[in-house]
XYZ file of C-alpha atoms in Angstrom:
753
model
C 233.515 247.137 131.424
C 235.351 244.035 130.120
C 238.559 243.101 132.114
C 241.474 241.630 130.381
C 240.870 238.099 131.700
C 237.179 238.666 130.450
C 235.366 239.210 133.843
C 231.933 241.565 132.993
C 231.971 243.818 135.992
C 228.794 246.137 136.566
C 229.070 249.316 138.706
C 225.999 251.636 139.596
C 227.458 255.508 139.022
C 228.261 255.619 142.510
C 230.684 252.631 141.746
C 228.683 250.209 143.656
C 229.219 247.067 142.236
C 226.015 244.818 141.386
C 227.740 242.124 139.717
C 230.862 240.309 138.432
C 230.594 236.991 136.055
C 233.439 235.417 134.350
C 231.721 233.337 130.946
C 233.483 230.474 129.724
C 233.917 232.104 126.517
C 236.347 235.111 125.987
C 233.912 238.196 125.822
C 234.764 240.349 122.263
C 231.905 243.138 122.327
C 229.123 244.318 124.666
C 226.355 246.855 124.092
C 224.091 248.205 126.522
C 219.806 247.941 125.158
C 218.603 251.161 124.982
C 216.422 251.062 128.382
C 219.166 250.101 130.290
C 218.070 246.848 131.818
C 219.710 244.654 129.808
C 223.267 243.670 128.278
C 224.468 242.299 125.005
C 227.899 240.668 125.231
C 229.402 239.343 122.285
C 231.931 236.109 122.542
C 234.964 234.608 120.659
C 232.497 231.729 120.120
C 229.946 233.781 117.716
C 227.732 233.730 120.532
C 225.389 236.398 121.970
C 224.191 236.783 125.252
C 221.378 239.012 126.867
C 222.177 239.607 130.448
C 219.756 241.138 132.929
C 221.424 244.800 134.343
C 220.401 244.128 137.778
C 221.925 240.536 138.220
C 223.693 239.336 135.176
C 221.610 236.884 134.719
C 221.729 235.293 131.047
C 217.897 235.933 129.801
C 218.540 234.632 126.670
C 221.983 233.385 124.606
C 221.927 232.118 121.125
C 225.051 231.467 118.932
C 224.053 233.787 115.610
C 227.530 233.504 114.231
C 230.527 231.268 112.952
C 233.366 233.897 113.965
C 234.330 235.943 116.751
C 231.759 238.676 117.663
C 233.396 241.954 116.942
C 230.815 244.731 117.887
C 227.109 245.157 119.128
C 224.865 247.823 118.267
C 221.119 247.991 119.748
C 218.815 250.547 117.253
C 215.373 251.436 119.000
C 212.452 252.171 116.722
C 211.957 255.820 116.442
C 208.508 257.831 117.483
C 206.005 256.777 115.364
C 202.911 258.847 113.655
C 199.249 258.043 115.523
C 196.579 256.929 113.038
C 198.444 255.536 109.999
C 196.801 252.551 107.803
C 198.882 250.249 109.186
C 197.911 250.627 112.527
C 196.122 247.484 112.829
C 200.035 246.161 113.824
C 199.744 247.835 116.730
C 200.677 244.653 118.856
C 198.288 243.633 121.412
C 198.638 240.495 123.683
C 195.591 238.501 123.448
C 196.517 235.622 125.571
C 196.100 237.130 129.118
C 192.194 237.061 127.638
C 191.686 233.432 127.202
C 194.697 231.931 129.053
C 196.294 232.338 132.652
C 199.886 233.430 132.679
C 202.223 231.478 130.684
C 203.923 228.465 132.392
C 207.668 228.117 133.213
C 210.130 225.322 133.209
C 210.298 223.257 136.161
C 213.691 222.578 137.885
C 215.265 219.292 137.243
C 214.639 216.837 140.108
C 217.605 217.159 142.893
C 218.091 220.747 141.649
C 215.251 222.540 143.648
C 213.230 220.990 145.806
C 209.487 221.342 145.014
C 208.699 221.107 148.926
C 211.133 222.985 150.646
C 210.988 224.394 153.987
C 209.347 227.613 152.466
C 206.622 225.447 151.030
C 204.192 227.745 149.337
C 206.171 230.444 149.635
C 209.025 228.672 147.566
C 206.761 228.495 144.405
C 205.708 231.944 144.793
C 209.853 232.987 145.006
C 210.547 231.152 142.283
C 207.914 232.490 139.893
C 208.592 236.063 140.919
C 211.974 235.333 139.618
C 210.615 234.233 135.993
C 208.227 236.630 135.873
C 211.038 239.626 136.391
C 212.998 237.606 134.057
C 210.370 238.049 131.311
C 209.422 241.724 132.473
C 212.775 242.305 131.421
C 212.438 240.313 127.866
C 209.195 242.520 127.324
C 210.087 245.491 128.487
C 210.764 246.792 125.475
C 208.042 245.517 123.145
C 206.049 248.654 122.456
C 208.834 249.596 119.955
C 210.678 247.600 117.794
C 214.500 247.141 119.044
C 216.666 245.657 116.615
C 220.384 244.157 118.061
C 222.498 244.191 114.965
C 226.138 242.515 115.091
C 228.837 241.849 112.949
C 231.769 239.330 113.203
C 235.169 238.830 112.007
C 234.488 236.908 108.654
C 232.190 240.211 107.857
C 228.664 239.330 108.567
C 225.900 241.249 110.319
C 223.103 239.768 111.697
C 219.791 241.593 112.728
C 217.763 240.267 115.486
C 214.163 241.554 116.743
C 214.726 242.255 120.335
C 217.724 240.332 120.448
C 216.207 237.166 120.228
C 214.741 236.535 116.605
C 216.456 236.528 113.358
C 215.301 238.800 110.996
C 218.400 239.556 108.520
C 221.502 238.477 107.561
C 224.383 239.644 105.541
C 227.762 238.525 104.325
C 229.904 241.542 103.332
C 232.478 239.283 101.153
C 229.560 238.556 99.033
C 228.470 241.854 98.109
C 229.478 243.724 94.527
C 229.632 247.575 95.947
C 230.441 250.669 93.711
C 233.141 252.310 94.331
C 234.418 255.363 95.562
C 237.483 255.994 96.516
C 238.478 260.107 96.126
C 236.993 261.119 92.567
C 233.193 261.432 93.369
C 232.293 262.107 90.036
C 233.822 259.457 87.834
C 230.944 258.524 85.585
C 231.996 254.959 85.530
C 232.701 254.194 88.471
C 234.624 250.269 89.223
C 232.526 247.316 90.946
C 234.077 246.054 94.178
C 234.338 243.073 96.436
C 235.969 243.671 99.881
C 238.101 240.580 100.593
C 238.931 239.250 103.582
C 236.316 241.644 105.504
C 236.147 242.135 109.276
C 233.482 244.031 110.535
C 234.487 246.760 112.576
C 231.406 248.743 114.106
C 227.754 248.816 112.383
C 224.960 251.211 113.205
C 220.929 251.106 112.121
C 219.027 254.107 112.284
C 216.178 255.049 114.279
C 213.984 254.888 111.398
C 215.228 251.655 110.420
C 216.041 252.550 106.814
C 219.534 253.127 106.687
C 222.906 250.935 107.802
C 226.249 251.865 108.139
C 229.062 249.314 108.438
C 232.654 250.073 109.126
C 234.637 247.152 108.050
C 238.404 246.159 107.465
C 239.111 244.293 104.190
C 241.281 244.351 100.731
C 239.578 246.145 97.979
C 238.952 243.599 95.027
C 238.123 244.677 91.583
C 234.890 242.960 90.709
C 234.706 244.488 87.267
C 236.233 245.520 83.786
C 235.330 248.944 84.434
C 238.619 250.742 86.182
C 240.556 253.505 86.180
C 243.265 253.370 84.014
C 246.602 253.104 86.347
C 243.970 252.437 89.624
C 245.377 249.798 92.086
C 243.621 246.447 91.607
C 244.078 246.071 95.498
C 243.895 248.517 98.560
C 244.215 247.345 102.130
C 242.099 249.609 104.193
C 239.236 250.561 106.090
C 235.912 251.152 104.374
C 232.427 252.513 104.830
C 229.310 250.584 103.638
C 225.941 251.911 103.608
C 223.123 249.390 103.052
C 219.561 249.836 102.007
C 217.017 248.204 105.059
C 214.251 250.512 103.766
C 211.831 247.003 104.407
C 212.933 247.004 107.923
C 211.427 250.598 108.211
C 208.604 249.623 105.461
C 207.285 246.881 108.217
C 208.472 247.545 111.178
C 205.229 247.182 112.977
C 204.806 243.816 111.106
C 207.839 242.746 112.121
C 207.339 243.504 115.537
C 204.476 241.523 115.873
C 205.913 238.736 114.249
C 208.975 238.570 116.383
C 206.766 239.096 119.258
C 204.430 236.081 118.834
C 207.332 233.758 117.091
C 209.723 234.682 120.133
C 206.882 233.453 122.947
C 206.603 230.670 120.534
C 210.141 229.542 120.871
C 210.167 230.437 124.528
C 206.967 227.748 124.835
C 208.515 225.374 123.271
C 211.768 224.973 125.484
C 209.068 225.003 128.123
C 207.738 222.161 126.731
C 211.297 220.314 126.360
C 212.085 221.151 129.400
C 209.226 219.410 130.894
C 209.240 216.392 129.181
C 212.521 216.187 130.423
C 212.039 216.475 134.010
C 208.707 213.906 133.314
C 211.236 211.840 131.921
C 213.528 212.413 135.278
C 210.968 211.445 137.692
C 209.477 207.953 135.955
C 212.525 206.645 135.072
C 214.002 206.879 138.310
C 210.814 205.560 139.711
C 210.287 202.616 137.379
C 214.004 201.802 137.075
C 213.245 201.228 140.871
C 210.719 198.843 140.435
C 212.835 197.112 137.512
C 215.550 196.226 139.533
C 213.167 195.000 142.599
C 211.117 192.578 140.573
C 214.510 191.612 138.389
C 215.631 189.978 141.744
C 212.764 187.747 141.533
C 213.284 186.468 137.812
C 216.687 185.957 139.068
C 215.177 183.733 142.266
C 213.121 181.999 140.154
C 216.396 180.575 138.134
C 217.850 179.686 141.539
C 214.688 177.907 142.413
C 214.649 175.554 139.199
C 211.869 177.151 137.798
C 211.097 178.589 134.256
C 208.106 180.525 134.787
C 207.839 184.077 134.274
C 207.469 186.377 137.159
C 204.129 187.599 136.029
C 202.609 184.014 135.750
C 203.618 183.636 139.158
C 201.930 186.744 140.231
C 198.971 185.093 138.385
C 199.140 182.237 139.655
C 199.033 183.866 143.379
C 195.719 185.684 142.244
C 193.627 183.108 141.083
C 194.472 180.331 143.362
C 195.580 182.625 146.603
C 199.251 180.263 147.341
C 202.827 181.216 146.511
C 205.631 179.366 145.132
C 208.715 179.349 147.833
C 210.622 181.375 145.553
C 207.254 184.116 145.461
C 207.266 183.727 149.408
C 210.703 184.600 149.711
C 211.046 187.554 147.629
C 208.126 188.747 148.960
C 208.818 187.909 152.701
C 212.514 188.528 152.853
C 213.670 190.004 149.715
C 211.316 193.048 149.360
C 209.314 192.835 152.504
C 206.482 195.229 153.756
C 208.276 198.134 154.162
C 210.032 197.712 151.414
C 206.713 197.109 149.175
C 205.247 200.712 150.511
C 208.677 202.052 149.793
C 208.525 201.169 146.589
C 204.497 202.082 145.793
C 205.239 205.408 147.315
C 207.917 205.834 144.630
C 205.852 205.351 141.685
C 202.650 207.078 142.992
C 204.749 210.187 143.788
C 206.277 209.969 140.500
C 202.876 209.481 139.036
C 201.590 212.594 140.845
C 204.553 214.389 140.067
C 203.940 213.520 136.262
C 200.291 214.549 136.560
C 201.075 217.749 138.148
C 203.436 218.465 135.882
C 201.288 217.692 132.341
C 198.268 219.731 133.981
C 200.438 223.127 135.481
C 203.503 222.806 132.553
C 203.082 220.741 129.451
C 199.172 221.416 128.520
C 199.174 225.027 129.339
C 202.277 225.176 126.763
C 200.452 223.381 124.272
C 197.555 225.367 124.247
C 199.235 228.513 124.134
C 201.535 227.557 121.367
C 198.129 226.155 119.535
C 196.920 229.953 120.300
C 200.065 231.939 119.214
C 200.603 230.084 116.094
C 197.389 230.339 115.250
C 197.539 234.192 115.318
C 200.411 234.026 113.248
C 198.446 231.416 110.518
C 195.505 234.345 110.169
C 198.022 237.108 109.725
C 199.866 234.951 106.948
C 196.598 235.457 105.124
C 197.481 238.848 104.368
C 199.958 237.909 102.103
C 200.624 241.570 100.666
C 202.080 242.703 103.539
C 203.308 240.007 105.754
C 204.827 237.492 102.858
C 207.909 239.932 102.093
C 208.779 239.296 105.930
C 208.903 236.173 105.478
C 205.151 234.698 106.993
C 204.468 231.897 104.825
C 201.026 230.728 105.069
C 201.821 226.806 103.973
C 204.588 226.505 106.940
C 202.688 227.787 109.476
C 199.456 225.573 108.586
C 202.322 222.684 109.171
C 203.106 224.374 112.291
C 199.369 224.634 113.343
C 198.407 220.950 112.740
C 201.427 220.095 114.596
C 200.745 221.882 117.470
C 197.164 220.649 117.497
C 198.314 216.972 117.385
C 201.093 217.721 120.334
C 197.264 218.852 122.261
C 195.988 215.498 121.573
C 199.504 213.454 122.862
C 199.167 215.477 125.741
C 196.066 214.764 126.682
C 196.571 211.442 126.000
C 199.479 211.211 127.603
C 197.644 212.535 130.757
C 195.157 209.822 130.192
C 197.501 206.987 130.541
C 198.973 208.268 133.493
C 196.000 208.505 135.568
C 195.165 204.838 134.386
C 198.938 203.706 135.034
C 199.072 205.207 138.396
C 195.332 203.469 139.620
C 196.739 200.907 138.279
C 199.788 200.267 139.961
C 198.283 201.401 143.058
C 195.958 198.785 142.782
C 199.090 196.356 142.266
C 200.572 197.425 145.322
C 197.713 196.785 147.845
C 196.655 193.228 146.178
C 200.522 192.992 146.741
C 200.566 194.042 150.318
C 197.599 191.996 151.181
C 198.602 188.990 149.812
C 201.865 189.401 151.641
C 199.549 189.520 155.005
C 198.204 186.896 154.383
C 200.956 184.610 153.363
C 202.270 185.504 156.735
C 199.486 184.798 158.583
C 199.000 188.428 159.688
C 194.828 188.415 160.450
C 195.244 191.158 162.899
C 193.519 194.748 162.786
C 195.914 195.824 159.912
C 194.519 193.420 157.413
C 191.180 194.088 157.344
C 192.033 197.917 156.446
C 193.047 197.494 153.533
C 190.586 198.173 150.442
C 188.675 195.438 148.538
C 190.807 193.789 145.684
C 189.278 194.379 141.931
C 190.834 190.819 140.730
C 190.100 191.735 137.013
C 191.797 194.842 137.302
C 194.975 192.940 139.014
C 195.008 190.458 136.148
C 194.368 192.948 133.350
C 197.775 195.372 135.135
C 199.741 191.680 135.470
C 198.984 190.677 131.759
C 199.460 194.468 130.327
C 201.507 196.841 132.335
C 203.987 194.697 134.755
C 206.275 193.624 132.054
C 205.672 196.819 129.467
C 206.229 200.128 130.699
C 203.116 202.447 129.437
C 204.982 206.168 130.106
C 208.316 205.593 129.197
C 208.451 205.036 125.348
C 206.006 208.577 125.625
C 208.731 210.227 127.265
C 212.112 209.169 125.575
C 214.297 211.079 123.365
C 212.425 211.444 119.719
C 213.402 208.588 117.313
C 211.196 207.514 114.557
C 212.245 203.833 114.899
C 209.991 204.290 118.350
C 206.130 203.657 117.435
C 203.016 203.250 119.875
C 200.555 200.388 119.226
C 197.002 202.338 117.917
C 194.350 199.481 117.750
C 192.415 199.597 114.970
C 189.202 201.035 115.829
C 190.947 204.475 117.078
C 192.478 204.580 113.558
C 189.690 204.520 111.748
C 188.121 206.797 113.417
C 191.461 209.523 112.193
C 190.924 208.514 108.685
C 187.140 209.339 109.403
C 188.567 212.751 110.891
C 190.801 213.382 108.494
C 187.694 213.451 105.464
C 186.081 215.808 107.544
C 188.756 218.351 107.462
C 190.740 216.604 110.528
C 194.543 216.202 110.490
C 195.962 215.313 106.964
C 198.640 213.059 109.136
C 196.259 209.895 110.327
C 199.464 208.529 111.669
C 200.103 210.613 114.261
C 199.253 208.578 117.121
C 201.551 205.957 116.173
C 204.059 208.278 117.221
C 205.378 208.929 120.855
C 204.827 212.371 122.461
C 208.607 213.475 122.817
C 208.380 212.852 118.784
C 205.688 215.002 118.155
C 207.755 217.769 120.205
C 210.495 217.114 117.962
C 208.216 217.569 114.858
C 206.873 220.774 116.274
C 209.646 222.263 116.679
C 211.179 221.584 113.261
C 208.112 222.771 111.731
C 208.427 226.129 113.984
C 212.062 226.413 112.873
C 211.231 226.055 109.330
C 208.501 228.947 109.982
C 210.817 231.076 111.231
C 213.831 231.048 109.585
C 211.970 232.365 106.218
C 211.861 235.525 107.968
C 216.046 235.733 107.460
C 215.429 233.730 104.303
C 213.285 236.774 102.563
C 214.349 239.942 104.594
C 218.628 239.100 103.736
C 217.890 239.789 100.362
C 216.471 242.760 100.475
C 219.204 244.131 102.424
C 221.443 245.472 99.775
C 224.307 247.905 99.438
C 224.081 251.545 98.246
C 226.245 253.126 95.387
C 229.549 253.118 96.809
C 232.093 251.414 98.762
C 234.024 254.582 100.374
C 237.843 254.123 101.641
C 238.132 255.824 105.056
C 241.796 255.437 106.026
C 244.534 252.687 104.125
C 246.033 250.195 106.426
C 249.426 248.444 106.307
C 248.218 245.163 106.845
C 245.490 242.911 108.507
C 244.031 242.391 110.920
C 243.221 246.294 111.516
C 245.073 247.443 115.050
C 242.746 247.591 117.549
C 243.549 250.494 119.039
C 242.769 252.928 116.009
C 239.802 255.076 117.650
C 236.579 254.821 115.429
C 232.880 255.991 116.575
C 230.176 255.388 114.589
C 226.079 256.915 115.025
C 223.283 258.613 113.695
C 221.932 261.633 114.983
C 218.589 263.487 114.645
C 218.372 266.753 112.861
C 215.248 269.201 112.043
C 214.485 268.834 108.284
C 213.293 272.629 108.596
C 209.747 272.065 107.196
C 206.416 273.341 108.855
C 206.019 269.697 109.535
C 208.827 269.771 111.986
C 209.706 266.025 110.663
C 213.275 264.605 112.197
C 215.743 263.438 110.131
C 218.747 261.069 110.669
C 222.434 262.146 109.836
C 225.077 259.644 110.606
C 228.456 260.734 111.319
C 231.826 258.814 111.085
C 234.579 259.827 112.907
C 238.059 258.355 113.017
C 241.782 259.364 113.837
C 244.431 259.060 111.336
C 247.924 259.549 110.961
C 249.657 261.782 108.692
C 252.058 259.909 107.200
C 254.254 262.794 105.761
C 254.733 264.338 109.294
C 258.313 262.666 110.913
C 256.389 263.485 114.674
C 253.679 261.548 115.564
C 251.046 264.144 114.972
C 247.145 262.429 115.045
C 244.418 264.352 113.248
C 240.501 263.429 113.368
C 238.466 262.736 110.187
C 234.734 263.521 110.717
C 232.147 262.316 108.218
C 228.332 263.132 107.988
C 225.984 261.868 105.874
C 227.130 259.404 104.213
C 224.478 256.895 104.350
C 221.753 259.348 103.075
C 224.125 261.423 100.870
C 223.354 261.433 97.356
C 225.606 259.293 96.374
C 223.810 256.798 98.456
C 220.224 257.557 98.536
C 218.170 259.566 95.953
C 217.448 263.304 96.953
C 220.379 262.926 99.703
C 222.027 266.514 100.304
C 225.625 265.103 99.729
C 228.602 263.589 101.694
C 230.368 265.966 103.509
C 233.707 266.015 105.608
C 236.205 267.787 108.047
C 239.145 267.617 109.656
C 240.704 267.878 113.222
C 244.126 268.383 113.006
C 245.896 268.507 116.686
C 248.303 270.256 117.950
C 251.872 268.998 117.323
C 252.241 268.033 121.216
C 248.895 266.412 121.333
C 247.585 263.154 120.707
C 244.245 260.995 120.272
C 244.229 258.061 122.213
C 240.510 257.837 121.838
C 237.873 259.073 120.773
C 233.594 258.796 121.241
C 230.502 260.549 119.068
C 228.359 261.867 122.044
C 224.795 263.253 121.908
C 223.610 266.402 120.657
C 226.248 266.356 118.095
C 229.032 266.512 120.292
C 232.246 264.411 120.121
C 234.657 263.479 123.233
C 238.073 263.285 122.706
C 240.673 261.804 125.041
C 244.144 263.349 124.303
C 247.494 263.279 125.264
C 250.137 266.227 126.251
C 253.738 265.701 124.980
C 256.802 266.818 126.368
C 258.369 268.935 123.491
C 261.864 267.897 124.007
C 260.968 264.403 125.045
C 258.115 263.140 122.918
C 258.031 260.045 124.508
C 257.320 261.434 127.627
C 253.461 262.424 128.493
C 252.817 265.464 130.349
C 249.152 265.540 131.109
C 246.316 263.884 129.515
C 242.889 265.711 128.694
C 239.227 265.129 128.040
C 238.174 267.286 125.406
C 234.354 268.020 124.367
C 233.807 269.763 119.975
C 230.524 270.961 119.353
C 229.946 269.105 115.354
C 227.672 271.783 114.447
C 230.527 274.545 114.920
C 232.546 272.746 112.483
C 232.154 274.014 108.727
C 231.299 270.920 106.892
C 232.539 270.578 103.693
C 230.413 268.664 100.476
C 232.757 266.616 98.594
C 230.068 266.003 95.908
C 230.225 269.242 94.021
C 234.235 270.035 95.140
C 236.323 266.911 95.030
C 236.254 266.603 91.158
C 239.676 265.799 89.797
C 240.683 264.843 93.226
C 242.012 261.327 92.314
C 243.458 258.571 94.683
C 244.085 261.409 97.639
C 243.739 260.450 101.351
C 240.529 262.143 103.169
C 242.997 264.198 105.101
C 244.827 265.493 101.995
C 241.637 265.948 100.602
C 240.226 268.288 103.788
C 243.501 270.355 103.759
C 243.317 270.830 99.976
C 239.527 271.831 100.512
C 240.268 274.313 103.402
C 238.065 271.892 105.372
C 240.532 271.923 108.682
C 240.888 273.501 112.052
C 243.784 273.161 114.189
C 242.605 272.140 117.498
C 244.443 272.878 120.735
C 244.005 272.995 124.617
C 241.895 275.984 124.125
C 239.413 274.662 121.771
C 236.253 273.364 122.970
C 235.885 272.305 126.568
C 238.799 270.597 128.104
C 238.867 269.556 131.144
C 242.374 267.421 132.357
C 242.701 263.825 133.684
C 243.750 262.622 136.889
C 246.853 260.507 136.138
C 248.060 258.112 138.811
C 251.394 256.027 138.625
C 252.314 258.168 135.485
C 249.589 255.071 133.577
C 247.693 257.135 130.821
C 244.550 256.608 130.286
C 243.633 253.657 127.525
C 239.825 254.569 126.438
C 236.896 256.867 126.609
C 233.044 255.983 126.431
C 230.610 258.841 126.139
C 226.616 258.363 126.888
C 223.935 259.730 128.572
C 225.944 262.756 130.545
C 228.741 260.869 131.900
C 232.254 260.354 130.444
C 233.932 256.981 131.419
C 237.903 256.989 131.146
C 239.546 253.885 131.046
C 243.216 253.383 132.385
C 245.481 250.337 133.271
C 245.038 247.928 136.152
C 241.013 248.065 136.345
C 241.184 251.948 136.863
C 238.193 254.198 135.822
C 237.444 257.934 136.124
C 233.851 258.599 135.621
C 233.465 263.160 134.044
C 229.962 264.465 134.335
C 230.071 266.207 130.745
C 227.305 268.179 131.598
C 229.197 270.635 134.332
C 232.386 272.536 134.334
C 235.560 271.159 136.102
C 235.275 273.585 138.879
C 231.838 272.277 139.703
C 232.272 268.619 140.688
C 234.831 266.486 141.536
C 235.843 263.477 139.695
C 234.644 260.289 140.670
C 237.150 257.721 140.631
C 237.284 253.754 141.073
C 239.938 251.810 141.442
């Protein structure tokens, strides 16, 4: 549940609180993933976060909208037939055959110590936490799950598994056939919906139909308008969207989404690893540079214009030190300070080597392998091009991934060489310091023999120029690396024999290459949205559900939308899907606050929207005069749950009792509008149902009724029904849980405050 102060609270059914968090952004919507292991939460800044239900951790968060996310809906791919011709796309993760477990992002220095009291157990716990996090994301990969999200600006986004975008639709840009009340009119007007705001969205299990309920101002976009019809009408509308492409290419989409999202995760590991390496090395090299910068100042104070490097070369060649150098080594630095500095550089070098070997290199190898698999799939153009898998873009991403592998190998070599040279330099400097101090004891003889040529090479090349830092610095086109003529000639020869077309890639830094790989992957992985979105088309009508006095619509209007499975009646035992729209409407002609509930069936798959459909059907539930519908929820097995209040006949402002009612939808005699509603122009759905005889009066003797416990005269606010339970929310963080499968006398209410 989400409280008014936007705190998310998750309880078990026994009211054991699992966790409670207060996100920085205002919570505007939330939805359970069908397997119950994750929770999607929408925010007012347009972002959507996927939370682990067990601990509340954010598994993935991304900004997919430019406006507050008003509604969320998880659609789970239904049961699939076996032996179908496209079973080649039953995804199998082949990386475990060739690679160890994927690496995870290392912690930043200072946040989690790599050498804590638990030692290896600390790493094991960290790895287990990471594995659990990935298991939550991977738990649904046997089927395609699509997260549908709608925002206040009328935009609907579709993402596979909630992490990989596959489609986008703007309701305000659609041209839709009108359907107000005259369903058999020959020349239907073409409308646009201005100021559209998505209220609810639902996607069928076969992924072929999507029903959208949104508020907006209807505007005529064509000249074919009925005489006398209003050009604009503010109201609540239903739109049916053809998503057949998702159903036809569901297995291809699943495989592409899984592999592309893996690449995205591994790129995050690469970027995080580079950031950690930059932090480790910059801290160590800054200490080194700061210490030896004081030597430069000391030389100036002694009136010398010689560079520190030349002073050290003179010490190496002649064995004698100037007064400034002697003062620096003996007084400013000292042997203890020299050892601390040497340890700092050595530790950073070892840490970099481990980060490359355990995180960066494995991630780069996995990225190359997965992109290679996607490139192979892209060559099946007849099936994969329609969902945005472009061979040319993946070829570019593959080349950048290969270049990254070479850059990683080069950096590993540079780190090893540099760490060895620094170690040699510090050993020589320690030995020289002892000689200058006249220390000829046993400790002086314990130092290894010095490679003078190696020390001289370090002083000339690496003493004043950091060989590692530029590779890890933030990506910049202005920062380039020196490449000798021999290496450049070798790259050009390899290009002729089928190597990388970009022969200048060695002049880039590692960070620049990671940036180029990220850009090429983003370009390739944005194509599914660009290819799929134009195929998400509205079907043949815009249905006015209820007029609204103004926009935005009142948030208290009860509304529910879902798909139910129904038997086709054929010998093949095929399962068909019917959409149900349920909403409360007020009878404007009645002076009392009497409310009714309109239920529409088969809107998305009706003959108006889908060829061969059986027709749109409607039925109305008119509550008795003393009853008022507070909220409603469509429930499994074709049931509707109503939360109603009973008012005092003598004092309509006083609520006597609140009830929970369950009605069977199959007991209602729906009327098909397509064949019986001719000449019913501009009539509200409630009056239309009344004229067609599709109305029944609902009282406390109808269906299954339970009295709701009331505390402090505060009436319940809302009801949510799923998995055999109805959760009734009241004021002041009060909620009651009811078992919908048992009678009132069989079980007491579970109450939480």
